[in-house]
Coordinates of C-alpha atoms in Angstrom, one line a residue:
M1 CA 13.1 -6.3 11.9
I2 CA 13.9 -6.8 8.3
K3 CA 14.5 -10.5 9.0
K4 CA 11.2 -10.7 10.7
F5 CA 9.5 -9.2 7.7
L6 CA 11.3 -11.6 5.4
I7 CA 10.2 -14.5 7.5
E8 CA 6.6 -13.4 7.0
K9 CA 7.2 -13.1 3.2
F10 CA 9.3 -16.1 2.4
G11 CA 8.8 -18.6 5.3
E12 CA 10.6 -19.0 8.6
A13 CA 12.4 -22.2 7.7
V14 CA 14.2 -20.7 4.8
V15 CA 15.2 -17.5 6.5
T16 CA 16.5 -19.3 9.6
M17 CA 18.7 -21.7 7.7
E18 CA 22.0 -20.3 9.0
K19 CA 24.2 -23.2 7.8
P20 CA 23.6 -26.7 6.4
S21 CA 24.6 -28.1 9.8
M22 CA 21.6 -26.3 11.3
F23 CA 19.2 -28.7 9.5
K24 CA 17.1 -29.2 12.7
Q25 CA 16.1 -25.6 12.5
I26 CA 14.8 -26.2 9.0
L27 CA 12.3 -28.6 10.4
V28 CA 10.9 -26.1 12.8
G29 CA 7.6 -24.8 11.5
S30 CA 5.5 -26.3 8.8
S31 CA 4.9 -23.2 6.6
L32 CA 8.1 -23.5 4.5
C33 CA 6.5 -24.7 1.2
A34 CA 3.6 -22.2 1.4
G35 CA 6.2 -19.5 2.1
L36 CA 8.2 -20.3 -0.9
W37 CA 5.6 -20.0 -3.6
M38 CA 2.3 -18.9 -2.0
V39 CA 3.4 -15.7 -0.2
A40 CA 1.2 -12.7 -0.3
S41 CA 2.4 -9.2 -1.2
P42 CA 1.8 -6.3 1.2
A43 CA -1.2 -5.1 -1.0
Q44 CA -2.7 -8.6 -1.0
A45 CA -2.1 -9.0 2.7
Q46 CA -4.3 -6.0 3.4
S47 CA -7.3 -7.7 2.0
S48 CA -6.6 -11.3 3.0
A49 CA -5.7 -13.2 6.1
P50 CA -2.0 -14.0 6.6
A51 CA -2.9 -17.7 6.8
S52 CA -4.4 -17.7 3.3
P53 CA -1.8 -16.1 1.0
A54 CA -2.5 -15.8 -2.7
P55 CA -0.2 -17.2 -5.4
S56 CA 1.7 -14.8 -7.6
D57 CA 0.2 -13.8 -10.9
S58 CA 3.4 -14.9 -12.5
A59 CA 3.1 -18.5 -11.2
P60 CA 1.8 -21.2 -13.5
A61 CA -1.9 -21.9 -13.1
E62 CA -2.4 -24.9 -10.9
P63 CA -5.6 -26.9 -10.1
A64 CA -7.4 -25.9 -7.0
P65 CA -6.5 -28.1 -4.0
D66 CA -10.0 -29.7 -3.9
S67 CA -10.2 -30.3 -7.7
A68 CA -8.7 -33.8 -7.3
P69 CA -7.8 -36.1 -4.4
A70 CA -4.4 -35.5 -3.0
A71 CA -1.9 -38.3 -3.9
P72 CA -0.6 -40.2 -0.9
A73 CA 3.0 -39.3 0.0
N74 CA 5.6 -41.8 -1.0
R75 CA 7.3 -42.6 2.3
E76 CA 10.3 -44.2 0.7
V77 CA 12.9 -41.5 0.0
S78 CA 15.7 -42.6 -2.3
E79 CA 19.3 -41.6 -2.0
S80 CA 18.9 -39.6 -5.2
E81 CA 16.0 -37.7 -3.6
V82 CA 18.1 -37.1 -0.4
E83 CA 20.9 -35.6 -2.6
K84 CA 18.4 -33.4 -4.5
F85 CA 16.7 -32.3 -1.3
A86 CA 19.9 -31.3 0.4
S87 CA 21.1 -29.5 -2.7
T88 CA 17.8 -27.6 -3.0
I89 CA 18.0 -26.5 0.6
K90 CA 21.4 -25.1 0.2
Q91 CA 20.5 -23.2 -3.0
L92 CA 17.3 -21.8 -1.5
R93 CA 19.3 -20.5 1.5
T94 CA 21.7 -18.8 -0.8
I95 CA 18.9 -17.1 -2.7
Q96 CA 17.3 -16.1 0.6
E97 CA 20.5 -14.5 1.8
D98 CA 20.6 -12.5 -1.4
A99 CA 17.0 -11.4 -1.0
E100 CA 17.6 -10.3 2.6
R101 CA 20.6 -8.2 1.5
Q102 CA 18.5 -6.6 -1.3
A103 CA 15.7 -5.9 1.1
S104 CA 18.1 -4.2 3.5
E105 CA 19.3 -2.0 0.7
I106 CA 15.8 -1.1 -0.2
F107 CA 14.9 0.1 3.3
E108 CA 18.2 2.0 3.6
A109 CA 17.8 3.7 0.2
E110 CA 14.3 4.9 1.1
Q111 CA 15.4 5.8 4.7
L112 CA 12.5 3.9 6.2
S113 CA 13.2 1.4 9.0
G114 CA 11.9 -2.1 8.9
E115 CA 10.2 -1.5 12.2
R116 CA 8.4 1.6 10.9
F117 CA 7.4 -0.2 7.7
S118 CA 5.9 -3.0 9.8
Q119 CA 3.9 -0.5 11.9
I120 CA 2.5 1.1 8.8
L121 CA 1.7 -2.3 7.2
Q122 CA -0.1 -3.4 10.3
S123 CA -2.2 -0.2 10.4
Q124 CA -3.3 -0.8 6.8
R125 CA -4.2 -4.4 7.6
N126 CA -6.1 -3.3 10.7
P127 CA -7.2 0.4 10.5
Q128 CA -8.1 0.3 14.2
T129 CA -4.4 0.0 15.0
Q130 CA -2.7 3.3 14.2
P131 CA 1.0 3.7 14.7
T132 CA 2.5 6.3 17.0
P133 CA 3.5 8.9 15.8
E134 CA 0.9 9.1 13.0
V135 CA 2.1 8.3 9.5
S136 CA 3.2 11.4 7.6
E137 CA 2.6 12.0 3.9
E138 CA 6.4 11.5 3.3
E139 CA 6.3 8.2 5.2
Q140 CA 3.3 7.0 3.3
Q141 CA 5.2 7.7 0.0
Q142 CA 8.3 5.9 1.4
F143 CA 6.1 2.9 2.4
E144 CA 4.5 2.7 -1.1
R145 CA 7.9 2.8 -2.8
V146 CA 9.3 0.2 -0.5
S147 CA 6.2 -2.0 -0.9
T148 CA 6.6 -1.9 -4.7
Q149 CA 10.2 -2.8 -4.6
L150 CA 9.7 -5.6 -2.1
E151 CA 6.9 -7.0 -4.3
E152 CA 9.3 -7.0 -7.3
L153 CA 11.9 -8.7 -5.1
R154 CA 9.4 -11.2 -3.9
Q155 CA 8.5 -12.2 -7.5
S156 CA 12.0 -12.5 -8.7
T157 CA 13.0 -14.5 -5.6
R158 CA 10.2 -16.9 -6.1
Q159 CA 11.2 -17.3 -9.8
R160 CA 14.7 -18.2 -8.6
F161 CA 13.2 -20.7 -6.1
D162 CA 11.2 -22.3 -8.9
Q163 CA 14.3 -22.5 -11.1
V164 CA 16.0 -24.4 -8.4
F165 CA 13.2 -27.0 -8.2
Q166 CA 13.3 -27.3 -12.0
T167 CA 17.1 -27.7 -12.2
E168 CA 17.2 -30.2 -9.4
Q169 CA 14.3 -32.1 -11.0
L170 CA 12.6 -32.2 -7.6
P171 CA 8.9 -31.2 -7.8
R172 CA 7.9 -28.7 -5.2
E173 CA 5.2 -31.1 -4.0
R174 CA 7.8 -33.9 -3.5
F175 CA 10.1 -31.4 -1.6
A176 CA 7.2 -30.7 0.7
Q177 CA 6.5 -34.4 1.2
I178 CA 10.2 -35.1 2.1
L179 CA 10.2 -32.1 4.5
T180 CA 7.2 -33.5 6.3
L181 CA 8.6 -37.0 6.4
A182 CA 11.9 -35.7 7.8
Q183 CA 10.0 -34.0 10.6
Q184 CA 8.6 -37.4 11.5
D185 CA 11.5 -39.7 10.7
A186 CA 14.8 -39.4 12.7
S187 CA 16.7 -41.7 10.3
L188 CA 15.7 -39.6 7.3
R189 CA 16.8 -36.5 9.1
E190 CA 20.2 -38.1 9.7
R191 CA 20.5 -39.1 6.1
I192 CA 19.8 -35.5 5.0
Q193 CA 22.2 -34.1 7.6
Q194 CA 24.9 -36.4 6.4
E195 CA 24.4 -35.3 2.8
L196 CA 24.5 -31.6 3.8
N197 CA 27.7 -32.1 5.9
G198 CA 29.3 -34.1 3.1
S199 CA 28.6 -31.6 0.4
E200 CA 29.9 -28.8 2.7
Q201 CA 33.2 -30.6 3.2
Q202 CA 33.7 -31.1 -0.5
Q203 CA 33.5 -27.3 -1.1

């Protein structure tokens, strides 16, 4: 249940990256990039649809999507970009594993199960859907503490994600373009897989 919640928070593609050799799983689902830096907090989710998450207040201000025409994707992916893309994926997965561990510790410390947390969260999003049994005052306090800590974890994790993109000198937009191209191009997928396998063998 914790993993399910993290998928909602950070994007399915990152959470399900078990190993570099599982690259095909990375390509399942198209919400990766939105999940990385456009995720909504539990409080935000109560007042907005899941499909329209809001950016973090700590993220740099960016132009609205309709403020300028989107630049066409460069379909030529260089070897340098393949290396950066593969390295980025590995680092994001490591960060995600750490976030999942910390989230588990938060739930355990507050003695609130991930399943119960999700039930309470859904009831706040949709007041007509009330969990059974009803939410006690103690559970509500546990939920609020967990929500606060998860929001802090979300922000720190996204900052770590951003640092990876900066270190690798691979803009997030270009990462998204390469991901989309890899979904469509078998030869590009093979190049990325080979890079992932090669870097794994060198370790």
